[in-house]
mmCIF file of C-alpha atoms and ligand atoms in Angstrom:
data_model
loop_
_atom_site.group_PDB
_atom_site.id
_atom_site.type_symbol
_atom_site.label_atom_id
_atom_site.label_comp_id
_atom_site.label_asym_id
_atom_site.label_seq_id
_atom_site.Cartn_x
_atom_site.Cartn_y
_atom_site.Cartn_z
ATOM 1 C CA UNK A 24 -1.789 8.364 4.346
ATOM 2 C CA UNK A 25 -2.203 9.492 7.940
ATOM 3 C CA UNK A 26 0.065 7.809 10.462
ATOM 4 C CA UNK A 27 0.596 8.134 14.220
ATOM 5 C CA UNK A 28 4.155 8.942 15.288
ATOM 6 C CA UNK A 29 3.408 7.570 18.768
ATOM 7 C CA UNK A 30 0.891 7.743 21.595
ATOM 8 C CA UNK A 31 0.814 9.918 24.692
ATOM 9 C CA UNK A 32 -0.448 7.080 26.875
ATOM 10 C CA UNK A 33 2.548 4.891 26.069
ATOM 11 C CA UNK A 34 5.033 7.761 26.473
ATOM 12 C CA UNK A 35 4.394 8.834 30.064
ATOM 13 C CA UNK A 36 0.616 9.154 30.100
ATOM 14 C CA UNK A 37 -1.952 11.902 29.779
ATOM 15 C CA UNK A 38 -0.644 15.339 30.759
ATOM 16 C CA UNK A 39 -2.178 17.216 33.658
ATOM 17 C CA UNK A 40 -3.382 20.383 31.955
ATOM 18 C CA UNK A 41 -6.429 22.639 31.951
ATOM 19 C CA UNK A 42 -8.414 20.714 29.262
ATOM 20 C CA UNK A 43 -7.952 17.443 31.171
ATOM 21 C CA UNK A 44 -9.203 19.064 34.385
ATOM 22 C CA UNK A 45 -12.158 20.502 32.458
ATOM 23 C CA UNK A 46 -12.895 17.004 31.159
ATOM 24 C CA UNK A 47 -12.955 15.657 34.736
ATOM 25 C CA UNK A 48 -15.357 18.434 35.703
ATOM 26 C CA UNK A 49 -17.604 17.734 32.707
ATOM 27 C CA UNK A 50 -17.900 14.068 33.662
ATOM 28 C CA UNK A 51 -19.152 15.124 37.091
ATOM 29 C CA UNK A 52 -21.435 18.014 36.100
ATOM 30 C CA UNK A 53 -22.378 17.407 32.476
ATOM 31 C CA UNK A 54 -24.314 14.171 32.920
ATOM 32 C CA UNK A 55 -27.823 15.519 33.547
ATOM 33 C CA UNK A 56 -30.535 14.110 31.292
ATOM 34 C CA UNK A 57 -33.014 16.346 29.391
ATOM 35 C CA UNK A 58 -35.594 13.546 29.488
ATOM 36 C CA UNK A 59 -35.880 13.712 33.287
ATOM 37 C CA UNK A 60 -37.370 17.234 33.416
ATOM 38 C CA UNK A 61 -41.105 17.183 34.154
ATOM 39 C CA UNK A 62 -42.839 19.967 32.208
ATOM 40 C CA UNK A 63 -46.300 19.582 33.824
ATOM 41 C CA UNK A 64 -46.204 22.930 35.677
ATOM 42 C CA UNK A 65 -44.532 24.660 32.711
ATOM 43 C CA UNK A 66 -47.479 23.526 30.563
ATOM 44 C CA UNK A 67 -49.941 25.016 33.063
ATOM 45 C CA UNK A 68 -47.957 28.260 33.080
ATOM 46 C CA UNK A 69 -48.040 28.344 29.275
ATOM 47 C CA UNK A 70 -51.815 28.008 29.275
ATOM 48 C CA UNK A 71 -52.115 31.010 31.613
ATOM 49 C CA UNK A 72 -50.033 33.333 29.379
ATOM 50 C CA UNK A 73 -51.466 35.939 26.997
ATOM 51 C CA UNK A 74 -50.601 36.132 23.295
ATOM 52 C CA UNK A 75 -47.734 38.612 23.641
ATOM 53 C CA UNK A 76 -46.143 36.619 26.467
ATOM 54 C CA UNK A 77 -46.306 33.441 24.395
ATOM 55 C CA UNK A 78 -44.783 35.212 21.403
ATOM 56 C CA UNK A 79 -41.910 36.404 23.598
ATOM 57 C CA UNK A 80 -41.139 32.912 24.837
ATOM 58 C CA UNK A 81 -41.411 31.470 21.326
ATOM 59 C CA UNK A 82 -39.159 34.172 19.937
ATOM 60 C CA UNK A 83 -36.388 33.578 22.495
ATOM 61 C CA UNK A 84 -36.736 29.796 22.314
ATOM 62 C CA UNK A 85 -36.493 29.929 18.515
ATOM 63 C CA UNK A 86 -33.115 31.680 18.850
ATOM 64 C CA UNK A 87 -31.906 29.241 21.528
ATOM 65 C CA UNK A 88 -33.049 25.982 19.963
ATOM 66 C CA UNK A 89 -31.730 26.745 16.466
ATOM 67 C CA UNK A 90 -28.524 28.098 18.025
ATOM 68 C CA UNK A 91 -28.032 24.833 19.916
ATOM 69 C CA UNK A 92 -28.774 22.813 16.782
ATOM 70 C CA UNK A 93 -26.250 24.911 14.848
ATOM 71 C CA UNK A 94 -23.453 24.484 17.421
ATOM 72 C CA UNK A 95 -24.193 20.736 17.555
ATOM 73 C CA UNK A 96 -23.979 20.471 13.755
ATOM 74 C CA UNK A 97 -20.908 22.688 13.416
ATOM 75 C CA UNK A 98 -18.536 21.574 16.205
ATOM 76 C CA UNK A 99 -17.163 18.425 14.574
ATOM 77 C CA UNK A 100 -14.541 20.099 12.297
ATOM 78 C CA UNK A 101 -12.873 21.567 15.424
ATOM 79 C CA UNK A 102 -12.773 18.114 17.038
ATOM 80 C CA UNK A 103 -11.220 16.719 13.852
ATOM 81 C CA UNK A 104 -8.606 19.506 13.732
ATOM 82 C CA UNK A 105 -7.593 18.983 17.386
ATOM 83 C CA UNK A 106 -7.486 15.186 16.988
ATOM 84 C CA UNK A 107 -5.290 15.476 13.895
ATOM 85 C CA UNK A 108 -2.764 17.430 15.968
ATOM 86 C CA UNK A 109 -2.679 14.562 18.474
ATOM 87 C CA UNK A 110 -3.895 16.776 21.325
ATOM 88 C CA UNK A 111 -5.510 13.915 23.202
ATOM 89 C CA UNK A 112 -6.248 15.841 26.431
ATOM 90 C CA UNK A 113 -8.160 18.507 24.484
ATOM 91 C CA UNK A 114 -9.984 15.850 22.503
ATOM 92 C CA UNK A 115 -11.089 14.075 25.689
ATOM 93 C CA UNK A 116 -12.682 17.332 26.791
ATOM 94 C CA UNK A 117 -14.272 17.852 23.358
ATOM 95 C CA UNK A 118 -16.045 14.473 23.579
ATOM 96 C CA UNK A 119 -18.130 15.956 26.418
ATOM 97 C CA UNK A 120 -18.602 19.256 24.596
ATOM 98 C CA UNK A 121 -20.449 17.797 21.603
ATOM 99 C CA UNK A 122 -22.528 15.486 23.845
ATOM 100 C CA UNK A 123 -23.638 18.509 25.873
ATOM 101 C CA UNK A 124 -24.602 20.588 22.834
ATOM 102 C CA UNK A 125 -26.686 17.643 21.667
ATOM 103 C CA UNK A 126 -28.500 17.574 25.017
ATOM 104 C CA UNK A 127 -29.176 21.326 24.869
ATOM 105 C CA UNK A 128 -30.768 20.862 21.446
ATOM 106 C CA UNK A 129 -32.870 18.021 22.831
ATOM 107 C CA UNK A 130 -33.965 20.016 25.902
ATOM 108 C CA UNK A 131 -35.295 23.057 24.002
ATOM 109 C CA UNK A 132 -36.845 20.854 21.347
ATOM 110 C CA UNK A 133 -38.630 18.911 24.076
ATOM 111 C CA UNK A 134 -39.839 22.157 25.675
ATOM 112 C CA UNK A 135 -41.355 23.297 22.358
ATOM 113 C CA UNK A 136 -42.993 19.923 21.886
ATOM 114 C CA UNK A 137 -44.348 19.377 25.381
ATOM 115 C CA UNK A 138 -45.118 22.932 26.468
ATOM 116 C CA UNK A 139 -45.654 25.090 23.378
ATOM 117 C CA UNK A 140 -47.526 22.676 21.084
ATOM 118 C CA UNK A 141 -44.749 21.932 18.540
ATOM 119 C CA UNK A 142 -44.872 25.147 16.458
ATOM 120 C CA UNK A 143 -43.369 24.811 12.970
ATOM 121 C CA UNK A 144 -43.107 28.490 11.993
ATOM 122 C CA UNK A 145 -40.353 29.661 14.347
ATOM 123 C CA UNK A 146 -37.880 30.772 11.681
ATOM 124 C CA UNK A 147 -39.924 33.978 11.413
ATOM 125 C CA UNK A 148 -38.130 35.099 14.605
ATOM 126 C CA UNK A 149 -34.663 34.745 13.074
ATOM 127 C CA UNK A 150 -33.735 38.399 12.561
ATOM 128 C CA UNK A 151 -31.107 39.407 9.936
ATOM 129 C CA UNK A 152 -28.116 39.542 12.328
ATOM 130 C CA UNK A 153 -29.080 36.119 13.690
ATOM 131 C CA UNK A 154 -29.092 34.729 10.150
ATOM 132 C CA UNK A 155 -25.676 36.228 9.436
ATOM 133 C CA UNK A 156 -24.151 34.516 12.473
ATOM 134 C CA UNK A 157 -25.955 31.171 12.625
ATOM 135 C CA UNK A 158 -26.883 30.482 9.009
ATOM 136 C CA UNK A 159 -23.670 31.797 7.433
ATOM 137 C CA UNK A 160 -20.640 32.779 9.556
ATOM 138 C CA UNK A 161 -20.664 29.899 12.057
ATOM 139 C CA UNK A 162 -20.958 27.002 9.569
ATOM 140 C CA UNK A 163 -18.496 28.628 7.121
ATOM 141 C CA UNK A 164 -15.706 29.281 9.673
ATOM 142 C CA UNK A 165 -16.154 25.867 11.299
ATOM 143 C CA UNK A 166 -16.280 23.905 8.044
ATOM 144 C CA UNK A 167 -13.129 25.638 6.846
ATOM 145 C CA UNK A 168 -11.206 23.690 9.512
ATOM 146 C CA UNK A 169 -11.699 20.533 7.455
ATOM 147 C CA UNK A 170 -9.279 21.897 4.854
ATOM 148 C CA UNK A 171 -7.359 24.606 6.755
ATOM 149 C CA UNK A 172 -6.063 23.994 10.287
ATOM 150 C CA UNK A 173 -3.733 27.010 10.401
ATOM 151 C CA UNK A 174 -3.636 28.976 13.667
ATOM 152 C CA UNK A 175 -5.503 31.793 11.910
ATOM 153 C CA UNK A 176 -8.355 29.497 10.841
ATOM 154 C CA UNK A 177 -8.560 27.931 14.316
ATOM 155 C CA UNK A 178 -8.597 31.373 15.930
ATOM 156 C CA UNK A 179 -11.351 32.651 13.643
ATOM 157 C CA UNK A 180 -13.420 29.525 14.307
ATOM 158 C CA UNK A 181 -13.021 29.697 18.081
ATOM 159 C CA UNK A 182 -13.809 33.424 18.230
ATOM 160 C CA UNK A 183 -16.977 32.802 16.215
ATOM 161 C CA UNK A 184 -18.093 29.736 18.163
ATOM 162 C CA UNK A 185 -16.811 30.258 21.715
ATOM 163 C CA UNK A 186 -16.515 34.026 22.067
ATOM 164 C CA UNK A 187 -19.435 35.332 20.011
ATOM 165 C CA UNK A 188 -22.044 32.543 19.840
ATOM 166 C CA UNK A 189 -21.436 31.131 23.325
ATOM 167 C CA UNK A 190 -19.654 33.939 25.160
ATOM 168 C CA UNK A 191 -21.920 36.759 24.068
ATOM 169 C CA UNK A 192 -25.194 35.318 22.755
ATOM 170 C CA UNK A 193 -25.823 32.085 24.678
ATOM 171 C CA UNK A 194 -24.464 33.267 27.997
ATOM 172 C CA UNK A 195 -26.306 36.586 27.881
ATOM 173 C CA UNK A 196 -29.519 35.065 26.568
ATOM 174 C CA UNK A 197 -29.680 32.276 29.157
ATOM 175 C CA UNK A 198 -28.695 34.546 32.029
ATOM 176 C CA UNK A 199 -31.377 37.151 31.267
ATOM 177 C CA UNK A 200 -34.047 34.607 30.357
ATOM 178 C CA UNK A 201 -33.472 32.578 33.517
ATOM 179 C CA UNK A 202 -33.568 35.690 35.710
ATOM 180 C CA UNK A 203 -36.822 36.961 34.242
ATOM 181 C CA UNK A 204 -38.638 33.593 34.335
ATOM 182 C CA UNK A 205 -37.501 32.965 37.909
ATOM 183 C CA UNK A 206 -38.511 36.484 39.004
ATOM 184 C CA UNK A 207 -41.990 35.874 37.583
ATOM 185 C CA UNK A 208 -42.233 32.366 39.089
ATOM 186 C CA UNK A 209 -42.754 30.855 35.642
ATOM 187 C CA UNK A 210 -41.620 27.624 33.925
ATOM 188 C CA UNK A 211 -39.901 25.827 36.840
ATOM 189 C CA UNK A 212 -38.636 22.856 34.812
ATOM 190 C CA UNK A 213 -37.217 25.094 32.088
ATOM 191 C CA UNK A 214 -35.556 27.225 34.795
ATOM 192 C CA UNK A 215 -33.846 24.173 36.345
ATOM 193 C CA UNK A 216 -32.697 23.045 32.914
ATOM 194 C CA UNK A 217 -31.279 26.515 32.177
ATOM 195 C CA UNK A 218 -29.102 26.233 35.302
ATOM 196 C CA UNK A 219 -27.561 23.017 33.913
ATOM 197 C CA UNK A 220 -27.183 24.464 30.422
ATOM 198 C CA UNK A 221 -25.496 27.630 31.711
ATOM 199 C CA UNK A 222 -23.009 25.545 33.700
ATOM 200 C CA UNK A 223 -22.184 23.461 30.594
ATOM 201 C CA UNK A 224 -21.758 26.617 28.519
ATOM 202 C CA UNK A 225 -19.345 28.126 31.033
ATOM 203 C CA UNK A 226 -17.049 25.104 30.513
ATOM 204 C CA UNK A 227 -17.341 25.455 26.722
ATOM 205 C CA UNK A 228 -16.364 29.122 26.954
ATOM 206 C CA UNK A 229 -13.492 28.288 29.342
ATOM 207 C CA UNK A 230 -12.169 25.832 26.737
ATOM 208 C CA UNK A 231 -12.432 28.552 24.073
ATOM 209 C CA UNK A 232 -10.477 30.988 26.248
ATOM 210 C CA UNK A 233 -7.841 28.261 26.746
ATOM 211 C CA UNK A 234 -7.630 27.450 23.033
ATOM 212 C CA UNK A 235 -7.353 31.090 21.940
ATOM 213 C CA UNK A 236 -4.807 31.837 24.669
ATOM 214 C CA UNK A 237 -2.743 28.826 23.613
ATOM 215 C CA UNK A 238 -2.806 29.961 19.972
ATOM 216 C CA UNK A 239 -1.695 33.469 20.996
ATOM 217 C CA UNK A 240 1.048 32.096 23.267
ATOM 218 C CA UNK A 241 2.363 29.942 20.404
ATOM 219 C CA UNK A 242 2.151 32.748 17.824
ATOM 220 C CA UNK A 243 1.671 36.314 19.101
ATOM 221 C CA UNK A 244 0.484 37.523 15.649
ATOM 222 C CA UNK A 245 -2.674 35.448 16.112
ATOM 223 C CA UNK A 246 -3.881 38.133 18.530
ATOM 224 C CA UNK A 247 -4.484 40.473 15.573
ATOM 225 C CA UNK A 248 -6.643 37.821 13.871
ATOM 226 C CA UNK A 249 -8.648 37.346 17.072
ATOM 227 C CA UNK A 250 -9.106 41.071 17.600
ATOM 228 C CA UNK A 251 -10.217 41.637 14.009
ATOM 229 C CA UNK A 252 -12.677 38.737 14.102
ATOM 230 C CA UNK A 253 -14.151 39.927 17.403
ATOM 231 C CA UNK A 254 -14.605 43.456 16.061
ATOM 232 C CA UNK A 255 -16.126 42.069 12.872
ATOM 233 C CA UNK A 256 -18.742 39.927 14.616
ATOM 234 C CA UNK A 257 -19.598 41.843 17.793
ATOM 235 C CA UNK A 258 -21.962 44.260 15.961
ATOM 236 C CA UNK A 259 -23.951 41.262 14.666
ATOM 237 C CA UNK A 260 -24.153 39.795 18.160
ATOM 238 C CA UNK A 261 -25.531 43.078 19.499
ATOM 239 C CA UNK A 262 -27.723 43.210 16.390
ATOM 240 C CA UNK A 263 -29.397 39.929 17.369
ATOM 241 C CA UNK A 264 -30.377 41.552 20.663
ATOM 242 C CA UNK A 265 -31.480 44.939 19.288
ATOM 243 C CA UNK A 266 -33.346 43.520 16.269
ATOM 244 C CA UNK A 267 -35.192 41.066 18.521
ATOM 245 C CA UNK A 268 -36.146 43.727 21.059
ATOM 246 C CA UNK A 269 -37.118 46.514 18.674
ATOM 247 C CA UNK A 270 -40.251 44.488 17.962
ATOM 248 C CA UNK A 271 -41.531 45.487 21.413
ATOM 249 C CA UNK A 272 -42.948 48.858 22.498
ATOM 250 C CA UNK A 273 -40.109 50.896 24.025
ATOM 251 C CA UNK A 274 -37.783 47.871 23.977
ATOM 252 C CA UNK A 275 -39.499 46.393 27.055
ATOM 253 C CA UNK A 276 -40.942 42.896 26.772
ATOM 254 C CA UNK A 277 -43.422 41.073 28.959
ATOM 255 C CA UNK A 278 -41.693 39.539 32.035
ATOM 256 C CA UNK A 279 -39.662 42.756 32.378
ATOM 257 C CA UNK A 280 -36.875 41.669 30.004
ATOM 258 C CA UNK A 281 -35.051 44.822 28.957
ATOM 259 C CA UNK A 282 -32.779 45.478 26.023
ATOM 260 C CA UNK A 283 -30.262 47.313 28.211
ATOM 261 C CA UNK A 284 -29.900 44.312 30.579
ATOM 262 C CA UNK A 285 -28.929 42.097 27.662
ATOM 263 C CA UNK A 286 -26.652 44.646 26.038
ATOM 264 C CA UNK A 287 -24.821 45.592 29.261
ATOM 265 C CA UNK A 288 -24.228 41.989 30.304
ATOM 266 C CA UNK A 289 -23.055 41.014 26.813
ATOM 267 C CA UNK A 290 -20.633 43.935 26.638
ATOM 268 C CA UNK A 291 -19.197 43.252 30.111
ATOM 269 C CA UNK A 292 -18.611 39.521 29.469
ATOM 270 C CA UNK A 293 -17.097 40.241 26.076
ATOM 271 C CA UNK A 294 -14.680 42.791 27.592
ATOM 272 C CA UNK A 295 -13.589 40.399 30.342
ATOM 273 C CA UNK A 296 -12.642 37.633 27.867
ATOM 274 C CA UNK A 297 -11.012 40.044 25.497
ATOM 275 C CA UNK A 298 -8.658 41.108 28.329
ATOM 276 C CA UNK A 299 -7.902 37.525 29.364
ATOM 277 C CA UNK A 300 -6.919 36.406 25.885
ATOM 278 C CA UNK A 301 -4.898 39.565 25.225
ATOM 279 C CA UNK A 302 -2.823 38.728 28.332
ATOM 280 C CA UNK A 303 -1.688 35.457 26.703
ATOM 281 C CA UNK A 304 0.812 37.251 24.474
ATOM 282 C CA UNK A 305 4.345 36.118 25.364
ATOM 283 C CA UNK A 306 3.155 33.674 28.029
ATOM 284 C CA UNK A 307 4.216 30.052 28.585
ATOM 285 C CA UNK A 308 1.825 27.116 28.359
ATOM 286 C CA UNK A 309 1.748 26.833 32.183
ATOM 287 C CA UNK A 310 0.712 30.477 32.421
ATOM 288 C CA UNK A 311 -2.036 29.815 29.847
ATOM 289 C CA UNK A 312 -3.417 27.130 32.161
ATOM 290 C CA UNK A 313 -3.660 29.779 34.885
ATOM 291 C CA UNK A 314 -5.531 32.227 32.621
ATOM 292 C CA UNK A 315 -7.985 29.454 31.725
ATOM 293 C CA UNK A 316 -8.450 28.490 35.401
ATOM 294 C CA UNK A 317 -9.381 32.122 36.067
ATOM 295 C CA UNK A 318 -12.099 31.873 33.437
ATOM 296 C CA UNK A 319 -13.415 28.595 34.836
ATOM 297 C CA UNK A 320 -13.440 29.834 38.442
HETATM 298 MN MN1 MN B 25 -25.136 24.716 24.210
HETATM 299 FE FE1 FE2 B 26 -21.837 25.382 24.134
#
């Protein structure tokens, strides 16, 4: 039977640490409401697009909306694992994390419904690498935390969720998509929503950098698990991009989205986080807070 040995709040109170500060930030910035976006102009823009332009938007949205649904469905085992360890400050942050993923799912679903006429055949855009990550690897590594909360299992889960899905795919996808829509003066409500979503995602990734750095600081051998998992999944992340873009003549889509923009941005962000987490070896918990603050800055 599970028991509590004691409570943080009755033994000196919540600790000032990076996850608690991230929680405070999320309460200020993560409270936007998907329902308040007015898609009237976006709908007009949609009606003015040609077939190929519509297919491009549907293709990207199909990756985003299912990705958001997947991360909403699959986060809970991590919350359970952290709560079981009594890490109340991290759990407070995670309460905002799941709420935000739910809102991202709602936002893209609403866009498809109100702007794109509720298509029901979007799984045709889910290329093989996308299926490997979102249909198989993400749910399997997350669900494993229900029965295995070893540092290795936590590290594999966080690399998959925070570093690959969020840190490479979501961040790169939203950045490039937002830039190209804004440059073409299209979909103003979706563009404003993407700004909110990107800001939420940067906190999620900052938490992931914190968690992985903490695991490495506690057990330096965990770095090898992280490195191996990153190397294992990065080709699939790039595969999502290349397989999606090879459907277009010369890799150039309508709206001027280019394969190389995605690939370069993804590679740069990946490298930056890789370095940060590798620096956690042999560091104290206070120093881990500093590494995480760097990420969040
Ligand atoms: Mn999200
Ligand atoms: Fe996220």
